[in-house]
Short mmCIF file of C-alpha atoms and ligand atoms in Angstrom, two decimals:
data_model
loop_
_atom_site.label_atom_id
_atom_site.label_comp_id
_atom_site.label_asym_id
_atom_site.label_seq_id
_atom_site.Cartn_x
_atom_site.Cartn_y
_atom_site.Cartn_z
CA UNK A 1 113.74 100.27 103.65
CA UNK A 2 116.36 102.40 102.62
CA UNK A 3 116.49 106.00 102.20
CA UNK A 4 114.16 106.47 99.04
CA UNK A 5 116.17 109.58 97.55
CA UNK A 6 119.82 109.63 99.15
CA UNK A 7 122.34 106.47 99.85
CA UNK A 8 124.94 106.51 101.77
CA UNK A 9 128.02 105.13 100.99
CA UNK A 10 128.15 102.46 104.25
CA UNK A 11 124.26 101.84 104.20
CA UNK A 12 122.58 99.57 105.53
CA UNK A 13 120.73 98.12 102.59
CA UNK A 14 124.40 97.15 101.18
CA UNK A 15 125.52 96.44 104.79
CA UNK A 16 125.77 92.57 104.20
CA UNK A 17 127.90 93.44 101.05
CA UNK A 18 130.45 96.04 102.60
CA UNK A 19 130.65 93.85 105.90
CA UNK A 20 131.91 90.83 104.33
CA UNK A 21 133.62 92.47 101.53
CA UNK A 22 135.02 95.57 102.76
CA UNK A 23 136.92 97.38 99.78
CA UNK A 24 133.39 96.79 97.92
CA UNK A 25 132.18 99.92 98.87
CA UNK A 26 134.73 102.40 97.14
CA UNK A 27 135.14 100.35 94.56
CA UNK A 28 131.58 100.57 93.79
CA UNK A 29 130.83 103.84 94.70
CA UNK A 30 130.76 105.55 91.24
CA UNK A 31 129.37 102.92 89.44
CA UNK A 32 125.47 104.00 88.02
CA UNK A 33 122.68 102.11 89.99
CA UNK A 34 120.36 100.42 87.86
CA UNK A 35 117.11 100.96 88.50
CA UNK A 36 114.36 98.11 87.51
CA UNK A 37 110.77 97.64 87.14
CA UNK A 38 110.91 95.90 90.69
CA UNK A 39 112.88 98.81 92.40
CA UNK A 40 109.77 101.18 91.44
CA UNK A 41 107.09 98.37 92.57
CA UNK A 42 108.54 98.29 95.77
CA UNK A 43 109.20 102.12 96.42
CA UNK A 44 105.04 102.80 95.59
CA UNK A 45 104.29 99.81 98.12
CA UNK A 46 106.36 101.18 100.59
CA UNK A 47 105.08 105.34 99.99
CA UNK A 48 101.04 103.48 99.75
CA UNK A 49 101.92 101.48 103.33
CA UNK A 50 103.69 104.59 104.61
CA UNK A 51 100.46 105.93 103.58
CA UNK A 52 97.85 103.58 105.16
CA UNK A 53 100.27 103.31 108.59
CA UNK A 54 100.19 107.16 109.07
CA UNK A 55 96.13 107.09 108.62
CA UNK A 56 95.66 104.32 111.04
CA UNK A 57 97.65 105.58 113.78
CA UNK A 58 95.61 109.11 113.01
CA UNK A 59 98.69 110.75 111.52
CA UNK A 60 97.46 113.59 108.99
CA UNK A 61 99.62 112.94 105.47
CA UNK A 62 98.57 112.97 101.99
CA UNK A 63 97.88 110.42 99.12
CA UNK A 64 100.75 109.55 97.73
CA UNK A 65 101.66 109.91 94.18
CA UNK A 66 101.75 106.61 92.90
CA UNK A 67 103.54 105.60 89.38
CA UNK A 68 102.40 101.75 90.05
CA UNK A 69 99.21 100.48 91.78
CA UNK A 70 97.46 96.97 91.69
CA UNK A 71 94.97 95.53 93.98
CA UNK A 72 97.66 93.16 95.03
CA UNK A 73 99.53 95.71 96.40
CA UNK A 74 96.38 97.36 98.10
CA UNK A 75 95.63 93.86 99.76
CA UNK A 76 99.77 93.43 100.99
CA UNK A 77 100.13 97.40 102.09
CA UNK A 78 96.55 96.28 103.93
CA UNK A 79 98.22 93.24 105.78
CA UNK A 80 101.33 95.05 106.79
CA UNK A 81 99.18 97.50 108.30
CA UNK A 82 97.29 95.55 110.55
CA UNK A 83 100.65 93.32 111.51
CA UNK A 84 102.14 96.76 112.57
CA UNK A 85 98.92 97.65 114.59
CA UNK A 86 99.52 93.97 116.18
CA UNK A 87 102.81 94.74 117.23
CA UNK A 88 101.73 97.87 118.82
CA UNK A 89 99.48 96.53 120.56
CA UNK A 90 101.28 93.92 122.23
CA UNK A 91 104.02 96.22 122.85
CA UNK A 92 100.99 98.24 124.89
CA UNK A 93 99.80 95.19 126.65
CA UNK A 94 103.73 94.39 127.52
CA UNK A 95 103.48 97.74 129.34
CA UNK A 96 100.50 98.07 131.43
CA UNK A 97 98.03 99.55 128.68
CA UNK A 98 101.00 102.22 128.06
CA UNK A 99 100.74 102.97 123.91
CA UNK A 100 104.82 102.93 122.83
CA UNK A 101 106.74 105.63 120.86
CA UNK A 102 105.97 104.71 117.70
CA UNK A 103 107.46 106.61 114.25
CA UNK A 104 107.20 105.81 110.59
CA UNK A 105 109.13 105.46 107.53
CA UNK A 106 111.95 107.27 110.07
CA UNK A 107 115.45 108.30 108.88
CA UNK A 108 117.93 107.53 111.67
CA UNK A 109 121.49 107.95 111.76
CA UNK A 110 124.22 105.53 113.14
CA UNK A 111 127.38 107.30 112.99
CA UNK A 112 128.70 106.53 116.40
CA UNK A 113 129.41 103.37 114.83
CA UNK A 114 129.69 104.29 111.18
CA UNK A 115 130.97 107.80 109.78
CA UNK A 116 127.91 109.82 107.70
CA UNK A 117 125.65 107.10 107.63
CA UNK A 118 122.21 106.81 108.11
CA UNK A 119 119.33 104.94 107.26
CA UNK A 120 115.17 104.81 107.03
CA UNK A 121 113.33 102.85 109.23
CA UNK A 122 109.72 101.91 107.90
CA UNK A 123 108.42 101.36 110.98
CA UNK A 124 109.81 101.77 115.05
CA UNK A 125 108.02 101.18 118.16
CA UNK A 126 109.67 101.20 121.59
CA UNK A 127 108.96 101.46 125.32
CA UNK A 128 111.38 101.07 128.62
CA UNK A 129 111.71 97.16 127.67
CA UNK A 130 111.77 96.78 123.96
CA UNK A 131 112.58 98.04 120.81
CA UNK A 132 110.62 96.15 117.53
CA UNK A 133 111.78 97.12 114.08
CA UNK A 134 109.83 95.69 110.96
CA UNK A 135 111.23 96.39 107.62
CA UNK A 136 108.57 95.96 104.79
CA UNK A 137 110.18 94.23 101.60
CA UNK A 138 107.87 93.92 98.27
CA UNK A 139 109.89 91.36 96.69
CA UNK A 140 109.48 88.14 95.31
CA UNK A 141 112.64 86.99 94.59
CA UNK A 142 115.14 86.01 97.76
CA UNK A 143 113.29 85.15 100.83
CA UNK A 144 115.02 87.38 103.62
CA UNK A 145 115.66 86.14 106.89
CA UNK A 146 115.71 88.83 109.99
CA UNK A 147 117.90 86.04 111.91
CA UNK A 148 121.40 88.43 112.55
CA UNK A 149 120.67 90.25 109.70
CA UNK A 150 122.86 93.11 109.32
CA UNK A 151 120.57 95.55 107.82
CA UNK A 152 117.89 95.61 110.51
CA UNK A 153 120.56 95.19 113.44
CA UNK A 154 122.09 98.56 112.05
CA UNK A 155 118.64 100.63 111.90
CA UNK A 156 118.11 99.06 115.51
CA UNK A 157 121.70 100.86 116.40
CA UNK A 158 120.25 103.80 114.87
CA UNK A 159 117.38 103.79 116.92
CA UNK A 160 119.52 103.15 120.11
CA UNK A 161 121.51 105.78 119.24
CA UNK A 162 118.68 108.33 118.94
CA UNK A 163 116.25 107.16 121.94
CA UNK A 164 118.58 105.98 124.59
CA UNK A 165 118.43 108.95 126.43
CA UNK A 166 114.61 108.70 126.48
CA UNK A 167 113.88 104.35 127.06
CA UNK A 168 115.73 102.16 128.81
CA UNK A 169 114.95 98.94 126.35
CA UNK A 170 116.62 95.90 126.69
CA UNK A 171 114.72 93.47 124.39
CA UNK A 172 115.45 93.88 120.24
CA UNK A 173 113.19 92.49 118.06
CA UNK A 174 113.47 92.47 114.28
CA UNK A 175 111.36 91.72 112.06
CA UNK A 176 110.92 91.33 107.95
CA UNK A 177 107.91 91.30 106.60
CA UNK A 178 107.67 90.08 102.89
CA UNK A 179 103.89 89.63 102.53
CA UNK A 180 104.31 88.52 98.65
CA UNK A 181 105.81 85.50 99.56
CA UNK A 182 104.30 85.09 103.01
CA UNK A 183 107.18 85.73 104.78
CA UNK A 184 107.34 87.08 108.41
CA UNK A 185 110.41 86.79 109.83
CA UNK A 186 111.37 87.81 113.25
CA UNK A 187 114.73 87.40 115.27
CA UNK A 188 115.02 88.80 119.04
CA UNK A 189 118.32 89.80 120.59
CA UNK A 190 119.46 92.62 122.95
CA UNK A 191 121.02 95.64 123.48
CA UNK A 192 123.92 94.52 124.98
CA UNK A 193 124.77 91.97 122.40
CA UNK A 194 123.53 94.46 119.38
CA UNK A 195 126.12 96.98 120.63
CA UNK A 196 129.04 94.13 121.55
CA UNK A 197 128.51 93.52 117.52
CA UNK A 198 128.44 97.43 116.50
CA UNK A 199 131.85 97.29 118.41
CA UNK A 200 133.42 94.28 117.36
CA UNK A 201 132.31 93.85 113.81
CA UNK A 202 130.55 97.13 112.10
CA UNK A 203 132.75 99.48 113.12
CA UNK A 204 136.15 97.85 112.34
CA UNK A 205 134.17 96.79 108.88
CA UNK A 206 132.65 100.40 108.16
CA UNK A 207 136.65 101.94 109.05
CA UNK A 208 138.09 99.58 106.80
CA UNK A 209 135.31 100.15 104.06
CA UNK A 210 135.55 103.34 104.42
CA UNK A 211 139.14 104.19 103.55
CA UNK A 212 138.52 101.42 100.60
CA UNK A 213 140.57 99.14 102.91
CA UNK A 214 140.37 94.62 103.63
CA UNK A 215 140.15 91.79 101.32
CA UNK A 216 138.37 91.20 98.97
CA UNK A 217 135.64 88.50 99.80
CA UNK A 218 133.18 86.59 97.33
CA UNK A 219 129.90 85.45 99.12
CA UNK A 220 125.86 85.64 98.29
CA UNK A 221 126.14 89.54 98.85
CA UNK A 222 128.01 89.22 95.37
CA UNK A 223 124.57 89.39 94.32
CA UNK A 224 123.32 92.60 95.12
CA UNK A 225 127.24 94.10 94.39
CA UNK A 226 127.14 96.22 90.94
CA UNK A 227 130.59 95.01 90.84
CA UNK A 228 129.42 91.42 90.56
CA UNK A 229 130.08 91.02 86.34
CA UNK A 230 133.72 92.12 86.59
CA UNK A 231 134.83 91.83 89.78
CA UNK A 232 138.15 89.80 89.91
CA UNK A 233 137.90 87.79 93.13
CA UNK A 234 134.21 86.94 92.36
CA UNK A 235 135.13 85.60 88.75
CA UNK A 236 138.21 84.05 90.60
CA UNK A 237 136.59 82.40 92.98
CA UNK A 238 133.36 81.36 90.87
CA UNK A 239 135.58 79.34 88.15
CA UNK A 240 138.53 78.29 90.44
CA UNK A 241 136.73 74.91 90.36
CA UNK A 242 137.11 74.40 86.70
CA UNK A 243 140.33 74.79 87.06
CA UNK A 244 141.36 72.14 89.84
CA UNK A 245 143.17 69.00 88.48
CA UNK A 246 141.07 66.26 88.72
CA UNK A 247 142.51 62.83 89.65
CA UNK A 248 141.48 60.76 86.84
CA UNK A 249 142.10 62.87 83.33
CA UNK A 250 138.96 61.28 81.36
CA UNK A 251 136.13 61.02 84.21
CA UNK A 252 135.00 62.45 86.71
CA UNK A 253 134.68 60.87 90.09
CA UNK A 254 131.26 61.16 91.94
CA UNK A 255 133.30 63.59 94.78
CA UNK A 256 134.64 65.67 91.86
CA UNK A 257 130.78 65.75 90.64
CA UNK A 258 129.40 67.02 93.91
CA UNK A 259 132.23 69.41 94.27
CA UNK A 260 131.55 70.94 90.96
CA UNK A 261 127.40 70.55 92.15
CA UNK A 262 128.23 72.42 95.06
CA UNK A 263 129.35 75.53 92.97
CA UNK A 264 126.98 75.22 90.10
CA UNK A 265 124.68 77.85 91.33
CA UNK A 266 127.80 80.23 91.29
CA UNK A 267 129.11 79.53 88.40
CA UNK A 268 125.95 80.10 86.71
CA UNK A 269 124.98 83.15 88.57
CA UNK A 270 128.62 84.38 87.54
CA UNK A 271 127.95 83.61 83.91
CA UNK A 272 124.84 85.05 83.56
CA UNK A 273 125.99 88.21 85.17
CA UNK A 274 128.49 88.76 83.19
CA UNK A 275 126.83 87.62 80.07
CA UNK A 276 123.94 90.71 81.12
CA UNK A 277 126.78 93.15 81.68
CA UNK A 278 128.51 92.60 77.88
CA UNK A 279 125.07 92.49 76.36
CA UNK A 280 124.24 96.07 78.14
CA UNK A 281 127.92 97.20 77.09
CA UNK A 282 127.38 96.42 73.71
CA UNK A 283 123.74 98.29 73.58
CA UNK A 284 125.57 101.18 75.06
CA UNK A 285 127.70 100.81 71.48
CA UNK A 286 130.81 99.02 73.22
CA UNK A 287 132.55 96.79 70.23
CA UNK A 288 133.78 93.12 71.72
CA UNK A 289 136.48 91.73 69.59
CA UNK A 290 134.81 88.66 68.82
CA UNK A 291 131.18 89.08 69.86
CA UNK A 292 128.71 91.23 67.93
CA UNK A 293 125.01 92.17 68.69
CA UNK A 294 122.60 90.68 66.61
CA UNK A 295 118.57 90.37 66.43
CA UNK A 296 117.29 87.16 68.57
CA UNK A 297 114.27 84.87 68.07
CA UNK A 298 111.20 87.27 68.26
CA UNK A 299 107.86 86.24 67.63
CA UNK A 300 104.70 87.49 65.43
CA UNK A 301 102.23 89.92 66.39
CA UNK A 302 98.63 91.17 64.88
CA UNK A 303 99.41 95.00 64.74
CA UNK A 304 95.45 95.76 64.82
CA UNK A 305 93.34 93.14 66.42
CA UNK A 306 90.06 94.95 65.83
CA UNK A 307 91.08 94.46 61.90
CA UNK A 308 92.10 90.84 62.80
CA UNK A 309 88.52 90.05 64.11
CA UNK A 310 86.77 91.44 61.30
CA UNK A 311 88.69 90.18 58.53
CA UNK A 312 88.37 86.42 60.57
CA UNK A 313 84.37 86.98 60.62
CA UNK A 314 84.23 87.86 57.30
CA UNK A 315 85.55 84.69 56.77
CA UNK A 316 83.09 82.92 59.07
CA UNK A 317 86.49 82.20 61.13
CA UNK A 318 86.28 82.26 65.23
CA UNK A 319 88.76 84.54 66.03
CA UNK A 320 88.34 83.97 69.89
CA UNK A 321 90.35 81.69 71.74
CA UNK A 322 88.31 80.29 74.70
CA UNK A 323 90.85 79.55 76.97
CA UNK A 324 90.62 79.78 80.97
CA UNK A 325 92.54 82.25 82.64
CA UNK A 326 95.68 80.93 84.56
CA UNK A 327 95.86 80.56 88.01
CA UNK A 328 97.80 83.58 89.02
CA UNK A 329 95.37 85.89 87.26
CA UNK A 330 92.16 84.69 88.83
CA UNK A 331 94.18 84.20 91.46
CA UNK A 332 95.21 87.94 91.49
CA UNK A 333 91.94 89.42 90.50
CA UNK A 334 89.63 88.09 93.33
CA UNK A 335 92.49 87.62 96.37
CA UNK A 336 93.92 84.77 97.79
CA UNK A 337 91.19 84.69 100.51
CA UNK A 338 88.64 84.35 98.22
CA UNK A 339 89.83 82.62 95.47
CA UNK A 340 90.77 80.02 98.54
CA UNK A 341 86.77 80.06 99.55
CA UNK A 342 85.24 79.60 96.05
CA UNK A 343 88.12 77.94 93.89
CA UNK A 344 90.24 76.21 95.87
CA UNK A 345 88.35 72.75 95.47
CA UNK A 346 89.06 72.77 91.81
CA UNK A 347 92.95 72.98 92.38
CA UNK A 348 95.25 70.27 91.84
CA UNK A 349 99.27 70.36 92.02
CA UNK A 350 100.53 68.16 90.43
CA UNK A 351 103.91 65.97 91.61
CA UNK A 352 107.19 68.71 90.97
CA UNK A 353 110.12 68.08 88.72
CA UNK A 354 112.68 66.35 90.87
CA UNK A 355 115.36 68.68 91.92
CA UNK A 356 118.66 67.71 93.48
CA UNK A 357 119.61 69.62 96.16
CA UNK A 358 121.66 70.29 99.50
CA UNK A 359 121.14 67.97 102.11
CA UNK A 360 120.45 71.12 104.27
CA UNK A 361 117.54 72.40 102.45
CA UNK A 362 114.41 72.16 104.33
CA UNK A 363 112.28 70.13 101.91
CA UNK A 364 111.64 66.39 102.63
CA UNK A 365 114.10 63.99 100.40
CA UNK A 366 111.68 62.52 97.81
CA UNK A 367 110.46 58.94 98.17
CA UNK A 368 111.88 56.89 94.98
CA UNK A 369 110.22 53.76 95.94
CA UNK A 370 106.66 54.82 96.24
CA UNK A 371 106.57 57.31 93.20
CA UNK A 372 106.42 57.03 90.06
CA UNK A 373 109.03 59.79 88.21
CA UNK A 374 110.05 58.04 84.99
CA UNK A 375 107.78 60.75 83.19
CA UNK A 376 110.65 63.08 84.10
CA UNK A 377 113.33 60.57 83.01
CA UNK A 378 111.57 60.50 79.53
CA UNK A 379 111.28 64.66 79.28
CA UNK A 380 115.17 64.68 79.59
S1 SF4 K 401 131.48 91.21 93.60
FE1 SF4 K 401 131.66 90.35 95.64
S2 SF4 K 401 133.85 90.09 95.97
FE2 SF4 K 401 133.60 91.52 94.27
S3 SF4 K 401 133.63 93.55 95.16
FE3 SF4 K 401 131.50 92.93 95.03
S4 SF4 K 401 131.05 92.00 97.01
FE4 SF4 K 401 133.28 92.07 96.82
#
């Protein structure tokens, strides 16, 4: 996680961003960070695991003040825990019963590679052959892979720089750890290789970003950019494919449909980005030439349901809706374990909405022949 009051300017949260897209990170610099509902979620997980990690390992540290708690989060900052205590231990076993340095939720610094950066780890454990990383993330969102990624190989140069003088490891391994979406993700490299890519690609990118130098470059860390609604080259590169001259003027050709297919997700990302950024422009009393603000669809609400209920009885009118709770909720309240042990008999799901997608996703290609999907054909 990163630092929960300071950023840097080159940190490593944004490292994927000011990487590939160097002049990103002046450019963005004084722009206001927006905070969201999320952002806070994910800052109480990581002070209530930061919490529970410093009690297990025997580590006097207070309660922390929490602005957001749910038994979800209890059960997830539980899991991470005992992963962590996992790790540990085979770490221990790796070295003949030896426990390994272990710190949490520690700030390092990585400026031999980056000027005035550094970063917090949320958890570090190393002895004379390894260094293991594991960065908690509460999201649900994006699914984040540890494979080469640049955020976790920079807090692992941060640790090198701080403990090479006292262990000698050779073996890196990273690891994310997303328990929302059941996500563990863990990528193992080495020292020599993490430090060949310090030299060869973070520290020309960092010099360049830091003197608000290199190109321009559009990518998925667009995404997490606060540039992302008006930057040039995104929007450029987003549309530039409604722009191409097709070869036949009236229709297009099933290649000029998967080309456009292959940037739809873009495109639509682009336009809804930009579409959030003139709506909160316009709140903030910005005047478009030829937009205005105006009320959308809302819908009815009882202002005092206690008065509802006895105005409906008076009228020998049910006012209760008997409806089972959804999934999620039951779900929610008793745990997945449980809800698995009592409920999970009485769970059906039933066949998805067919979605098109690339031929290097994962998911097996659906099975026309034996399935029946014109139920979907008719929704459309
Ligand atoms: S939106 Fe993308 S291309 Fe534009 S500055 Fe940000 S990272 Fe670079």
């Amino acid at each position: 996680m990163e630092d929960k009051k300071q950023h840097c300017l080159l940190g490593g949260s944004s490292a994927e961003r000011w990487i590939n897209c160097p002049p990103s990170a002046r450019l963005t610099e004084d722009m206001e960070d927006v905070t969201s509902i999320f952002a806070e979620e994910g800052s109480n997980a990581h002070s209530l695991a930061e919490y529970k990690l410093n009690k297990a390992l025997g580590n006097n540290i207070e309660y922390p003040k929490l602005t957001i708690f749910s038994k979800e989060m209890d059960e997830y900052t539980d899991s991470y825990v005992s992963f962590v205590l996992e790790q540990i231990e085979s770490l221990k076993e790796e070295d003949s019963g030896n426990a390994p340095y272990v710190m949490v939720e520690h700030q390092v610094s990585y400026d031999k590679w980056v000027r005035d950066s550094y970063g917090t780890i949320d958890f570090l454990a190393a002895n004379n052959k390894t260094l293991h990383i594991i960065d908690l993330k509460y999201g649900l969102g994006v699914k984040v892979d540890a494979t080469e990624n640049s955020q976790l190989k920079i807090y692992a140069l941060g640790a090198i720089q701080e403990l090479e003088c006292l262990y000698d490891f050779e073996k890196i391994i990273l690891t994310i750890y997303q328990p929302r979406i059941g996500n563990v993700s863990t990528w193992e490299t080495t020292k020599t290789e993490l430090l060949k890519w310090a030299e060869d690609v973070l520290k020309p990118a960092a010099d360049l970003a830091d003197k608000g130098g290199g190109i321009f470059r559009s990518g998925p860390w667009c995404k997490f950019c606060k540039a992302k609604a008006i930057c040039k080259e995104r929007s450029k590169v987003a549309l530039e494919i409604l722009n191409q001259e097709f070869r036949n003027p009236a229709l297009l050709s099933d290649n000029e449909i998967e080309e456009i297919l292959l940037k739809a997700d873009d495109i639509s990302s682009y336009l809804n980005d930009i579409k959030d950024f003139a709506v909160a422009k316009a709140l903030d009393g910005k005047k478009w030439i030829n937009f205005k603000l105006v009320e959308g669809r809302s819908t009815r609400k009882f202002t005092d349901e206690g008065s509802v209920i006895n105005v409906l009885k008076e009228n020998n009118i049910n006012p209760y809706d008997t409806k089972l709770r959804s999934i999620t909720d039951i779900e929610k309240e008793l745990g997945k374990a449980k809800f698995k042990t009592l409920l999970d008999n009485f769970v059906n799901k039933p066949q998805g909405k067919p979605t098109l997608v690339l031929r290097s996703d994962k998911r097996e290609e659906l099975n026309l022949v034996n399935t029946d999907f014109d139920v979907f054909k008719e929704e459309k």
